[in-house]
Amino acid sequence: MTAKRARQIGMIVLAVLLLISTTVLAAPYGSRSLYSGTFGGDVVELQHRLSDLGYSPGGVDGMFGDNTRQAVIRFQRDYGLVPDGLASKWTFRAVDRAFTWKNGHFYTVRAGDSLWAIAKSQGSTIESIAALNQLQDTMLYPGQVLRVPGAGPDVGPVPNPPPTPKPTPDPGTIPDPIPDPPPNPDPTPPSDPGGQTSGGDPGQTPARTVLGYYAEDWAGDSLSLDSLKNASHQVDLVVNFQLLMDSKGQIITRDYPELMAEAKAEGVKVQGLVHNLVGPGFDSNIAAAVLSSPAVRSQAVSNLLSTAKAKGLAGINVDLENIPPSLRSSYTAFVRELSGALKPAGLSLTLSVPAKTFDDKVSPWSGAFDYKALGTYADKIVPMAYDEHSLGYQPGPVASIGWVDKVAAFAVSQVPKEKILLGIPTYAYDWIKGTTDGRGLSTPQAMSLAMQYGVKVLWDSDAQVPYFAYVNLGQAHVVYFENAQSLAPKLDIVRKYGLGGIGIWRLGLEDPGIWPVIAQKLR
């Protein structure tokens, strides 16, 4: 081969390589699957988005290396995807939705608004808003909170086009995924005698407490901390899952230095939660050993007081569960004794108690909790109005609106209303149909799962909660979850009964859209 011919072949090869390289670098984001060894501008965009969401890919260099793969895996795990490290269309969709949720803004629907008008005023499109909020039609109701892509202003209504009639479904079709407008989406809080709302001036909404439960379930779990950072202006009190009690009343502690630093910077109070959770469940033997012995109770009280002081806590939250109903008076005695020790030291006492709709004194789960007596000693009581249906039981809503209303109604019949913080769930359960088996999910994971399987999110108009069904490996699943839309009617119950606020289980599992709803309904 002559030198001239070799140069010609070399130039052809170089041109082909340049063409391939240019094509790869110009590949639109999301147009191809990305995996270890791929590179290009679409990898750069993926790395940017992962980094913005807190999943560090180890730099933004356009090379899909091991750091980027590990970031993808961490994201996939958090959002309920198969953690294979492959950025396929399902991962792109989940990343895009999470990125838009974080970088978009909220819009509260007002009377006279339409989806067309909102999209026009916000510089967006009907399609993008509908996809982001998983809307299946254009029906809206006043007070509904929508996430809107971009950072446009929250402006007032604009003139609407002629309304499009809502199509009538054929017989036998699935239920309408969007609820009908509530009859009174933003009720006025009930008035106290004398024409004043509870705890405030005439016509003013009373100040209410927002308590957020905090936990770190594995090394590096930052979900609760990130949630607090994003919503600290809405959270008044953090209760961290910090204190394990043993059968001798000793307290085994763990520290959350980042939480304490963030709380101090934001002026948020922190209580330590004392519990008897060992392994998969709450240990009844620990509860019985501590509560049944006055000497052990006294030791536990002394240890909790010294721990609260040493850890710089504002108080203690007691979350002892699975207490035998025969120890009802003993649990009340423990709360009385702990209150007597904490209050002189300027420390507060809150209780996390099982939800009850009547005082069933023999229930193995809730019989030990005498609401009326406990209300005389605790500063705040959180009836945990969730797990109406949970794993180990038949599928159903985590907290249906009718059941939550009954929980609140019973609580105010026993405890001063201003002391009650209604327990609010922010998570999901995914059941295998026909069984009581399944798994717990965060709300973002549930929403990502529905998107992954391309199924419609439906609305249970009786329970006022969202749900959906899907099939995986031949097994039918049903998922019930809580989001901003299901939170709104629960907050109306807080206002209806004049309760002191809410307790959110837990920070980091929630639909980010709950925070503007809380601001609107409770502030």
Short mmCIF file of C-alpha atoms in Angstrom, two decimals:
data_model
loop_
_atom_site.label_atom_id
_atom_site.label_comp_id
_atom_site.label_asym_id
_atom_site.label_seq_id
_atom_site.Cartn_x
_atom_site.Cartn_y
_atom_site.Cartn_z
CA MET A 1 0.00 0.00 0.00
CA THR A 2 1.38 3.36 -1.00
CA ALA A 3 1.81 6.14 1.54
CA LYS A 4 -0.78 8.21 -0.33
CA ARG A 5 -3.35 5.40 -0.17
CA ALA A 6 -2.67 4.91 3.56
CA ARG A 7 -3.24 8.63 4.18
CA GLN A 8 -6.54 8.47 2.26
CA ILE A 9 -7.75 5.49 4.33
CA GLY A 10 -6.66 7.23 7.53
CA MET A 11 -8.59 10.36 6.63
CA ILE A 12 -11.72 8.30 5.87
CA VAL A 13 -11.46 6.48 9.22
CA LEU A 14 -10.91 9.78 11.03
CA ALA A 15 -13.96 11.31 9.33
CA VAL A 16 -16.10 8.33 10.31
CA LEU A 17 -14.91 8.53 13.90
CA LEU A 18 -15.60 12.26 14.00
CA LEU A 19 -19.07 11.67 12.57
CA ILE A 20 -19.82 9.00 15.17
CA SER A 21 -18.43 11.16 17.96
CA THR A 22 -20.46 14.17 16.85
CA THR A 23 -23.61 12.06 16.59
CA VAL A 24 -23.10 10.67 20.09
CA LEU A 25 -22.29 14.03 21.62
CA ALA A 26 -25.37 15.49 19.97
CA ALA A 27 -27.70 12.66 21.10
CA PRO A 28 -30.73 14.35 22.68
CA TYR A 29 -31.19 13.73 26.38
CA GLY A 30 -33.50 10.73 26.88
CA SER A 31 -33.27 9.54 23.27
CA ARG A 32 -31.17 6.46 24.10
CA SER A 33 -30.43 4.26 27.09
CA LEU A 34 -27.26 5.14 28.99
CA TYR A 35 -24.98 2.66 30.71
CA SER A 36 -21.36 2.21 31.77
CA GLY A 37 -19.02 3.28 28.99
CA THR A 38 -21.42 5.60 27.14
CA PHE A 39 -20.57 9.26 26.81
CA GLY A 40 -21.95 12.45 25.31
CA GLY A 41 -24.05 15.51 25.92
CA ASP A 42 -27.03 13.46 27.12
CA VAL A 43 -24.80 11.95 29.83
CA VAL A 44 -23.84 15.51 30.84
CA GLU A 45 -27.51 16.43 31.20
CA LEU A 46 -28.25 13.29 33.24
CA GLN A 47 -25.30 14.04 35.52
CA HIS A 48 -26.49 17.62 35.97
CA ARG A 49 -29.95 16.47 37.01
CA LEU A 50 -28.73 13.75 39.34
CA SER A 51 -26.36 16.21 40.99
CA ASP A 52 -29.15 18.76 41.43
CA LEU A 53 -31.30 16.07 43.09
CA GLY A 54 -28.52 15.23 45.56
CA TYR A 55 -27.28 12.03 43.87
CA SER A 56 -23.65 12.98 43.24
CA PRO A 57 -22.34 11.34 40.04
CA GLY A 58 -18.79 12.31 40.95
CA GLY A 59 -18.57 15.20 38.51
CA VAL A 60 -20.18 16.35 35.28
CA ASP A 61 -17.81 15.14 32.57
CA GLY A 62 -20.10 13.41 30.07
CA MET A 63 -18.63 9.97 30.82
CA PHE A 64 -20.96 7.31 32.26
CA GLY A 65 -18.48 5.78 34.68
CA ASP A 66 -18.89 3.89 37.94
CA ASN A 67 -19.72 7.01 39.98
CA THR A 68 -22.55 7.90 37.62
CA ARG A 69 -23.78 4.31 37.65
CA GLN A 70 -23.84 4.27 41.47
CA ALA A 71 -25.73 7.60 41.49
CA VAL A 72 -28.31 6.11 39.12
CA ILE A 73 -28.66 3.04 41.36
CA ARG A 74 -29.20 5.19 44.46
CA PHE A 75 -31.84 7.22 42.64
CA GLN A 76 -33.57 4.08 41.35
CA ARG A 77 -33.74 2.60 44.84
CA ASP A 78 -35.26 5.76 46.30
CA TYR A 79 -37.87 5.98 43.56
CA GLY A 80 -38.98 2.34 43.47
CA LEU A 81 -37.25 1.41 40.21
CA VAL A 82 -35.18 -1.69 39.50
CA PRO A 83 -31.68 -0.68 40.74
CA ASP A 84 -29.78 -1.91 37.68
CA GLY A 85 -27.72 1.22 37.00
CA LEU A 86 -29.19 1.46 33.48
CA ALA A 87 -30.67 4.83 32.58
CA SER A 88 -33.57 3.70 30.39
CA LYS A 89 -36.83 5.48 29.63
CA TRP A 90 -38.33 4.67 33.06
CA THR A 91 -35.34 6.14 34.86
CA PHE A 92 -35.40 9.22 32.60
CA ARG A 93 -39.08 9.76 33.34
CA ALA A 94 -38.54 9.46 37.10
CA VAL A 95 -35.49 11.77 37.03
CA ASP A 96 -37.36 14.33 34.93
CA ARG A 97 -40.36 14.30 37.22
CA ALA A 98 -38.24 14.56 40.38
CA PHE A 99 -36.16 17.34 38.79
CA THR A 100 -39.27 19.29 37.80
CA TRP A 101 -40.84 18.84 41.23
CA LYS A 102 -37.71 20.28 42.81
CA ASN A 103 -37.17 23.11 40.37
CA GLY A 104 -40.72 24.00 39.48
CA HIS A 105 -43.19 26.01 41.56
CA PHE A 106 -46.64 25.60 43.05
CA TYR A 107 -49.89 27.14 41.90
CA THR A 108 -53.07 27.11 44.00
CA VAL A 109 -56.20 26.77 41.89
CA ARG A 110 -58.70 29.60 42.36
CA ALA A 111 -62.36 29.96 41.50
CA GLY A 112 -62.74 30.44 37.75
CA ASP A 113 -59.37 28.89 36.86
CA SER A 114 -59.00 26.32 34.13
CA LEU A 115 -56.01 24.22 33.17
CA TRP A 116 -55.72 26.16 29.91
CA ALA A 117 -55.67 29.48 31.77
CA ILE A 118 -53.12 28.30 34.33
CA ALA A 119 -50.81 26.94 31.62
CA LYS A 120 -51.02 30.22 29.69
CA SER A 121 -50.41 32.43 32.71
CA GLN A 122 -47.50 30.33 33.92
CA GLY A 123 -45.75 30.01 30.58
CA SER A 124 -46.32 26.27 30.49
CA THR A 125 -48.52 23.82 28.60
CA ILE A 126 -51.58 21.79 29.51
CA GLU A 127 -49.70 18.61 28.64
CA SER A 128 -46.71 19.29 30.89
CA ILE A 129 -48.83 20.32 33.89
CA ALA A 130 -51.14 17.32 33.43
CA ALA A 131 -48.18 14.92 33.18
CA LEU A 132 -46.38 16.38 36.19
CA ASN A 133 -49.49 16.16 38.40
CA GLN A 134 -50.77 12.91 36.89
CA LEU A 135 -54.04 14.53 35.87
CA GLN A 136 -56.28 12.41 33.68
CA ASP A 137 -58.70 15.18 32.65
CA THR A 138 -58.93 18.97 32.91
CA MET A 139 -61.32 19.21 35.85
CA LEU A 140 -59.94 21.32 38.72
CA TYR A 141 -61.32 22.58 42.02
CA PRO A 142 -60.52 25.68 44.12
CA GLY A 143 -57.77 25.03 46.65
CA GLN A 144 -56.16 22.27 44.60
CA VAL A 145 -52.36 22.66 44.50
CA LEU A 146 -50.57 22.01 41.22
CA ARG A 147 -46.88 21.74 40.52
CA VAL A 148 -45.91 23.83 37.48
CA PRO A 149 -42.66 23.39 35.53
CA GLY A 150 -40.22 26.28 35.71
CA ALA A 151 -40.08 29.19 38.11
CA GLY A 152 -42.93 31.35 36.85
CA PRO A 153 -44.92 33.67 39.13
CA ASP A 154 -48.03 32.59 41.00
CA VAL A 155 -50.40 35.01 39.30
CA GLY A 156 -54.14 35.44 39.34
CA PRO A 157 -56.70 33.92 37.02
CA VAL A 158 -56.79 34.90 33.36
CA PRO A 159 -59.81 34.77 31.04
CA ASN A 160 -60.80 31.21 30.24
CA PRO A 161 -61.72 29.74 26.88
CA PRO A 162 -65.17 28.19 26.50
CA PRO A 163 -65.37 25.22 28.88
CA THR A 164 -64.99 21.76 27.46
CA PRO A 165 -67.69 19.38 28.77
CA LYS A 166 -66.34 16.50 30.80
CA PRO A 167 -66.90 13.29 28.81
CA THR A 168 -69.31 10.78 30.24
CA PRO A 169 -67.55 7.43 30.75
CA ASP A 170 -69.00 4.32 29.19
CA PRO A 171 -70.58 1.80 31.58
CA GLY A 172 -67.99 -0.48 33.09
CA THR A 173 -65.03 1.87 32.74
CA ILE A 174 -62.66 2.54 35.62
CA PRO A 175 -63.56 5.24 38.15
CA ASP A 176 -62.79 8.87 37.37
CA PRO A 177 -59.23 9.48 38.62
CA ILE A 178 -59.94 13.08 39.64
CA PRO A 179 -62.29 13.78 42.57
CA ASP A 180 -65.35 15.94 42.24
CA PRO A 181 -64.98 19.38 43.81
CA PRO A 182 -65.46 19.15 47.59
CA PRO A 183 -68.63 20.85 48.84
CA ASN A 184 -66.61 23.16 51.08
CA PRO A 185 -62.91 22.96 50.24
CA ASP A 186 -61.77 25.59 52.75
CA PRO A 187 -64.17 25.70 55.68
CA THR A 188 -64.02 28.45 58.25
CA PRO A 189 -62.64 27.16 61.57
CA PRO A 190 -65.33 26.55 64.17
CA SER A 191 -65.85 29.50 66.48
CA ASP A 192 -65.46 29.47 70.21
CA PRO A 193 -68.18 30.99 72.39
CA GLY A 194 -68.02 34.75 72.07
CA GLY A 195 -67.46 34.71 68.32
CA GLN A 196 -63.69 34.19 68.37
CA THR A 197 -61.83 31.38 66.68
CA SER A 198 -59.90 29.13 69.00
CA GLY A 199 -56.73 30.77 70.24
CA GLY A 200 -56.93 33.99 68.24
CA ASP A 201 -58.69 37.22 67.41
CA PRO A 202 -62.14 37.23 65.84
CA GLY A 203 -61.99 35.81 62.34
CA GLN A 204 -58.30 34.83 62.59
CA THR A 205 -56.96 31.31 62.10
CA PRO A 206 -55.31 30.11 65.34
CA ALA A 207 -51.61 29.27 65.35
CA ARG A 208 -51.12 25.55 64.96
CA THR A 209 -48.13 23.29 65.55
CA VAL A 210 -46.60 21.23 62.74
CA LEU A 211 -44.62 18.34 64.21
CA GLY A 212 -42.39 16.32 61.89
CA TYR A 213 -41.10 12.88 62.80
CA TYR A 214 -37.47 12.32 61.82
CA ALA A 215 -35.62 9.06 61.18
CA GLU A 216 -32.50 7.78 59.43
CA ASP A 217 -33.08 4.17 58.38
CA TRP A 218 -29.62 3.42 57.01
CA ALA A 219 -26.16 4.93 56.90
CA GLY A 220 -26.33 7.98 54.67
CA ASP A 221 -30.14 8.19 54.70
CA SER A 222 -30.69 11.92 54.24
CA LEU A 223 -34.39 11.90 53.29
CA SER A 224 -35.63 13.37 56.58
CA LEU A 225 -32.84 15.94 56.73
CA ASP A 226 -33.41 17.05 53.13
CA SER A 227 -37.14 17.35 53.81
CA LEU A 228 -36.50 19.51 56.87
CA LYS A 229 -34.17 21.75 54.89
CA ASN A 230 -36.79 22.19 52.19
CA ALA A 231 -39.68 22.83 54.58
CA SER A 232 -38.16 24.05 57.84
CA HIS A 233 -40.22 27.22 57.68
CA GLN A 234 -43.31 25.02 57.99
CA VAL A 235 -42.07 22.69 60.75
CA ASP A 236 -42.23 23.88 64.35
CA LEU A 237 -41.10 20.76 66.19
CA VAL A 238 -38.98 17.79 65.10
CA VAL A 239 -39.29 14.49 66.94
CA ASN A 240 -36.35 12.24 66.15
CA PHE A 241 -36.32 8.45 66.48
CA GLN A 242 -33.37 8.60 68.86
CA LEU A 243 -33.96 6.82 72.18
CA LEU A 244 -34.42 3.07 72.64
CA MET A 245 -35.56 1.95 76.09
CA ASP A 246 -34.55 -1.48 77.40
CA SER A 247 -36.30 -3.64 80.00
CA LYS A 248 -34.30 -2.04 82.86
CA GLY A 249 -35.24 1.51 81.94
CA GLN A 250 -31.84 2.24 80.43
CA ILE A 251 -31.79 4.52 77.36
CA ILE A 252 -29.73 3.56 74.31
CA THR A 253 -29.13 6.72 72.30
CA ARG A 254 -27.99 7.67 68.83
CA ASP A 255 -26.96 11.11 67.66
CA TYR A 256 -28.09 13.15 64.67
CA PRO A 257 -25.50 15.96 64.52
CA GLU A 258 -26.65 17.25 61.11
CA LEU A 259 -30.26 17.43 62.32
CA MET A 260 -29.29 19.32 65.47
CA ALA A 261 -27.20 21.80 63.46
CA GLU A 262 -30.01 22.40 60.95
CA ALA A 263 -32.64 22.73 63.67
CA LYS A 264 -30.50 25.23 65.57
CA ALA A 265 -29.88 27.27 62.42
CA GLU A 266 -33.61 27.38 61.64
CA GLY A 267 -34.85 27.82 65.22
CA VAL A 268 -36.74 24.52 65.21
CA LYS A 269 -37.18 22.67 68.50
CA VAL A 270 -36.15 19.01 68.72
CA GLN A 271 -37.58 16.31 70.98
CA GLY A 272 -36.16 12.83 71.41
CA LEU A 273 -38.55 9.94 70.77
CA VAL A 274 -38.30 7.06 73.24
CA HIS A 275 -39.49 3.75 71.86
CA ASN A 276 -39.44 -0.02 72.33
CA LEU A 277 -38.95 -0.94 68.66
CA VAL A 278 -36.62 -3.92 68.42
CA GLY A 279 -36.15 -5.63 65.07
CA PRO A 280 -39.38 -5.77 63.08
CA GLY A 281 -41.79 -4.80 65.87
CA PHE A 282 -42.48 -3.06 69.18
CA ASP A 283 -41.39 -5.30 72.05
CA SER A 284 -44.26 -5.92 74.46
CA ASN A 285 -41.90 -7.47 77.02
CA ILE A 286 -39.86 -4.26 77.31
CA ALA A 287 -43.02 -2.23 77.84
CA ALA A 288 -44.29 -4.64 80.49
CA ALA A 289 -40.97 -4.80 82.35
CA VAL A 290 -40.64 -1.03 82.60
CA LEU A 291 -44.25 -0.03 83.26
CA SER A 292 -45.17 -2.73 85.76
CA SER A 293 -42.35 -1.87 88.17
CA PRO A 294 -42.45 1.49 90.02
CA ALA A 295 -38.69 1.21 90.60
CA VAL A 296 -37.90 0.63 86.91
CA ARG A 297 -40.30 3.41 85.91
CA SER A 298 -38.48 5.77 88.22
CA GLN A 299 -35.14 4.75 86.75
CA ALA A 300 -36.49 5.29 83.21
CA VAL A 301 -37.80 8.74 84.11
CA SER A 302 -34.46 9.75 85.63
CA ASN A 303 -32.57 8.47 82.58
CA LEU A 304 -34.84 10.31 80.14
CA LEU A 305 -34.46 13.57 82.04
CA SER A 306 -30.66 13.34 82.09
CA THR A 307 -30.55 12.28 78.43
CA ALA A 308 -32.72 15.22 77.33
CA LYS A 309 -30.43 17.64 79.14
CA ALA A 310 -27.23 16.03 77.85
CA LYS A 311 -28.44 15.96 74.24
CA GLY A 312 -29.80 19.50 74.22
CA LEU A 313 -33.38 18.36 73.56
CA ALA A 314 -36.48 20.48 74.07
CA GLY A 315 -38.33 17.53 75.55
CA ILE A 316 -39.35 13.90 75.17
CA ASN A 317 -41.88 12.17 72.92
CA VAL A 318 -43.08 8.82 74.27
CA ASP A 319 -43.85 6.24 71.57
CA LEU A 320 -44.12 3.01 73.52
CA GLU A 321 -46.35 0.62 71.59
CA ASN A 322 -47.75 -2.89 71.89
CA ILE A 323 -48.45 -2.31 75.61
CA PRO A 324 -50.66 -4.96 77.24
CA PRO A 325 -54.06 -3.41 78.07
CA SER A 326 -53.72 -4.66 81.65
CA LEU A 327 -50.99 -2.02 82.10
CA ARG A 328 -53.32 0.90 81.30
CA SER A 329 -52.97 2.50 84.75
CA SER A 330 -49.23 1.79 84.81
CA TYR A 331 -48.69 3.61 81.51
CA THR A 332 -50.66 6.58 82.81
CA ALA A 333 -48.52 6.55 85.98
CA PHE A 334 -45.35 6.57 83.85
CA VAL A 335 -46.59 9.58 81.88
CA ARG A 336 -47.54 11.40 85.09
CA GLU A 337 -44.13 10.73 86.63
CA LEU A 338 -42.24 11.74 83.47
CA SER A 339 -44.25 14.95 83.16
CA GLY A 340 -43.48 15.77 86.79
CA ALA A 341 -39.76 15.43 86.11
CA LEU A 342 -39.60 17.26 82.76
CA LYS A 343 -41.73 20.33 83.42
CA PRO A 344 -39.66 21.77 86.33
CA ALA A 345 -36.64 21.52 84.01
CA GLY A 346 -38.44 23.52 81.30
CA LEU A 347 -38.80 20.46 79.06
CA SER A 348 -41.96 19.44 77.20
CA LEU A 349 -43.71 16.09 76.91
CA THR A 350 -45.56 14.79 73.86
CA LEU A 351 -47.15 11.38 73.37
CA SER A 352 -47.55 9.32 70.21
CA VAL A 353 -50.63 7.16 70.81
CA PRO A 354 -52.58 4.62 68.73
CA ALA A 355 -55.60 6.02 66.92
CA LYS A 356 -58.93 5.17 68.57
CA THR A 357 -62.53 5.83 67.60
CA PHE A 358 -63.84 4.80 71.04
CA ASP A 359 -62.30 3.81 74.37
CA ASP A 360 -61.85 0.08 73.88
CA LYS A 361 -60.10 -0.83 77.12
CA VAL A 362 -59.34 -4.43 76.11
CA SER A 363 -57.80 -3.88 72.68
CA PRO A 364 -54.33 -5.49 72.64
CA TRP A 365 -53.01 -2.53 70.67
CA SER A 366 -54.79 0.54 72.03
CA GLY A 367 -56.46 -0.54 75.27
CA ALA A 368 -53.59 0.70 77.46
CA PHE A 369 -54.08 4.33 76.37
CA ASP A 370 -56.46 6.34 78.55
CA TYR A 371 -56.77 9.49 76.44
CA LYS A 372 -58.62 11.48 79.11
CA ALA A 373 -56.07 10.80 81.85
CA LEU A 374 -53.08 11.26 79.53
CA GLY A 375 -54.40 14.62 78.39
CA THR A 376 -54.01 16.02 81.90
CA TYR A 377 -50.24 15.39 81.93
CA ALA A 378 -48.94 15.68 78.35
CA ASP A 379 -48.32 18.99 76.58
CA LYS A 380 -49.34 17.51 73.23
CA ILE A 381 -50.85 14.19 72.16
CA VAL A 382 -50.52 12.77 68.64
CA PRO A 383 -53.23 10.22 67.78
CA MET A 384 -51.52 8.30 64.98
CA ALA A 385 -54.35 8.44 62.47
CA TYR A 386 -52.67 6.13 59.96
CA ASP A 387 -52.26 2.42 59.25
CA GLU A 388 -56.03 1.98 59.09
CA HIS A 389 -54.89 -0.65 56.58
CA SER A 390 -51.29 -1.84 56.70
CA LEU A 391 -49.10 -4.78 55.76
CA GLY A 392 -50.29 -7.95 57.43
CA TYR A 393 -53.90 -6.93 56.83
CA GLN A 394 -56.12 -6.64 53.76
CA PRO A 395 -55.32 -3.83 51.28
CA GLY A 396 -57.06 -0.51 51.72
CA PRO A 397 -56.50 3.20 52.38
CA VAL A 398 -53.70 4.12 54.79
CA ALA A 399 -56.09 6.68 56.30
CA SER A 400 -59.58 7.10 54.84
CA ILE A 401 -61.25 10.44 55.51
CA GLY A 402 -64.23 8.94 57.35
CA TRP A 403 -62.02 6.99 59.73
CA VAL A 404 -59.73 9.99 60.36
CA ASP A 405 -62.78 12.11 61.21
CA LYS A 406 -63.92 9.52 63.76
CA VAL A 407 -60.41 9.45 65.31
CA ALA A 408 -60.43 13.24 65.67
CA ALA A 409 -63.98 13.30 67.04
CA PHE A 410 -63.13 10.79 69.76
CA ALA A 411 -59.87 12.58 70.63
CA VAL A 412 -61.58 15.95 71.24
CA SER A 413 -64.15 14.22 73.45
CA GLN A 414 -61.31 13.16 75.76
CA VAL A 415 -58.44 15.68 75.42
CA PRO A 416 -58.42 19.51 75.23
CA LYS A 417 -58.49 20.21 71.50
CA GLU A 418 -55.50 22.55 71.52
CA LYS A 419 -53.35 19.67 72.85
CA ILE A 420 -54.20 17.36 69.95
CA LEU A 421 -51.88 17.07 66.94
CA LEU A 422 -53.59 14.89 64.35
CA GLY A 423 -51.21 12.21 63.06
CA ILE A 424 -50.86 12.49 59.26
CA PRO A 425 -49.37 9.77 56.98
CA THR A 426 -47.15 10.67 54.02
CA TYR A 427 -46.39 7.25 52.56
CA ALA A 428 -47.75 4.27 50.61
CA TYR A 429 -48.33 0.54 50.86
CA ASP A 430 -47.93 -1.77 47.87
CA TRP A 431 -49.87 -5.01 48.40
CA ILE A 432 -49.84 -8.19 46.36
CA LYS A 433 -53.52 -8.67 45.56
CA GLY A 434 -55.19 -11.56 47.31
CA THR A 435 -52.64 -11.51 50.14
CA THR A 436 -51.69 -9.35 53.11
CA ASP A 437 -48.07 -9.20 51.92
CA GLY A 438 -46.35 -6.21 50.37
CA ARG A 439 -43.96 -3.39 51.03
CA GLY A 440 -43.93 0.19 52.25
CA LEU A 441 -43.03 3.01 49.89
CA SER A 442 -42.57 6.75 50.02
CA THR A 443 -45.09 8.79 48.05
CA PRO A 444 -42.48 9.72 45.38
CA GLN A 445 -41.68 6.01 45.03
CA ALA A 446 -45.37 5.20 44.59
CA MET A 447 -45.82 7.92 41.97
CA SER A 448 -42.71 6.73 40.15
CA LEU A 449 -44.01 3.15 40.23
CA ALA A 450 -47.28 4.16 38.58
CA MET A 451 -45.32 6.00 35.92
CA GLN A 452 -42.96 3.06 35.41
CA TYR A 453 -45.86 0.70 34.67
CA GLY A 454 -47.83 3.29 32.74
CA VAL A 455 -50.97 2.90 34.85
CA LYS A 456 -53.56 5.50 35.82
CA VAL A 457 -53.67 6.87 39.34
CA LEU A 458 -57.29 6.61 40.44
CA TRP A 459 -59.18 8.43 43.17
CA ASP A 460 -61.24 6.72 45.88
CA SER A 461 -63.96 9.33 46.33
CA ASP A 462 -65.25 7.71 49.54
CA ALA A 463 -61.87 7.47 51.26
CA GLN A 464 -60.51 10.58 49.48
CA VAL A 465 -57.17 8.97 48.72
CA PRO A 466 -55.34 8.01 45.50
CA TYR A 467 -54.57 4.44 44.49
CA PHE A 468 -53.56 2.38 41.45
CA ALA A 469 -53.06 -1.20 40.33
CA TYR A 470 -50.33 -2.84 38.26
CA VAL A 471 -49.02 -6.29 37.35
CA ASN A 472 -45.41 -7.40 37.88
CA LEU A 473 -44.12 -10.84 36.89
CA GLY A 474 -47.67 -12.11 36.67
CA GLN A 475 -48.64 -10.86 40.14
CA ALA A 476 -51.35 -8.22 40.51
CA HIS A 477 -50.58 -5.39 42.93
CA VAL A 478 -52.62 -2.56 44.42
CA VAL A 479 -51.04 0.58 45.89
CA TYR A 480 -52.72 3.07 48.23
CA PHE A 481 -50.81 6.24 49.03
CA GLU A 482 -51.11 9.76 50.43
CA ASN A 483 -50.33 12.97 48.59
CA ALA A 484 -51.10 16.69 48.67
CA GLN A 485 -54.58 16.06 47.31
CA SER A 486 -55.50 13.59 50.08
CA LEU A 487 -53.91 15.80 52.74
CA ALA A 488 -56.23 18.77 52.11
CA PRO A 489 -59.42 17.15 53.48
CA LYS A 490 -57.50 15.86 56.51
CA LEU A 491 -56.37 19.39 57.30
CA ASP A 492 -60.00 20.49 57.00
CA ILE A 493 -60.70 18.05 59.84
CA VAL A 494 -58.02 19.82 61.92
CA ARG A 495 -59.86 23.09 61.29
CA LYS A 496 -63.29 21.53 61.83
CA TYR A 497 -62.44 20.40 65.37
CA GLY A 498 -60.08 23.28 66.21
CA LEU A 499 -57.15 20.92 66.82
CA GLY A 500 -53.73 22.16 67.88
CA GLY A 501 -51.99 21.01 64.70
CA ILE A 502 -50.59 17.91 63.00
CA GLY A 503 -47.85 15.32 63.39
CA ILE A 504 -46.35 14.11 60.09
CA TRP A 505 -45.02 10.56 59.77
CA ARG A 506 -42.51 11.03 58.45
CA LEU A 507 -40.24 13.70 57.01
CA GLY A 508 -38.68 12.52 53.75
CA LEU A 509 -41.48 10.23 52.60
CA GLU A 510 -43.86 12.97 51.55
CA ASP A 511 -45.19 14.41 48.34
CA PRO A 512 -43.40 17.81 48.24
CA GLY A 513 -46.74 19.35 47.32
CA ILE A 514 -47.98 18.99 50.90
CA TRP A 515 -46.07 22.04 52.12
CA PRO A 516 -48.05 24.74 50.30
CA VAL A 517 -51.26 22.94 51.30
CA ILE A 518 -50.18 23.09 54.95
CA ALA A 519 -49.32 26.76 54.55
CA GLN A 520 -52.73 27.49 53.08
CA LYS A 521 -54.81 25.42 55.48
CA LEU A 522 -53.02 25.82 58.82
CA ARG A 523 -51.08 29.09 58.71
#
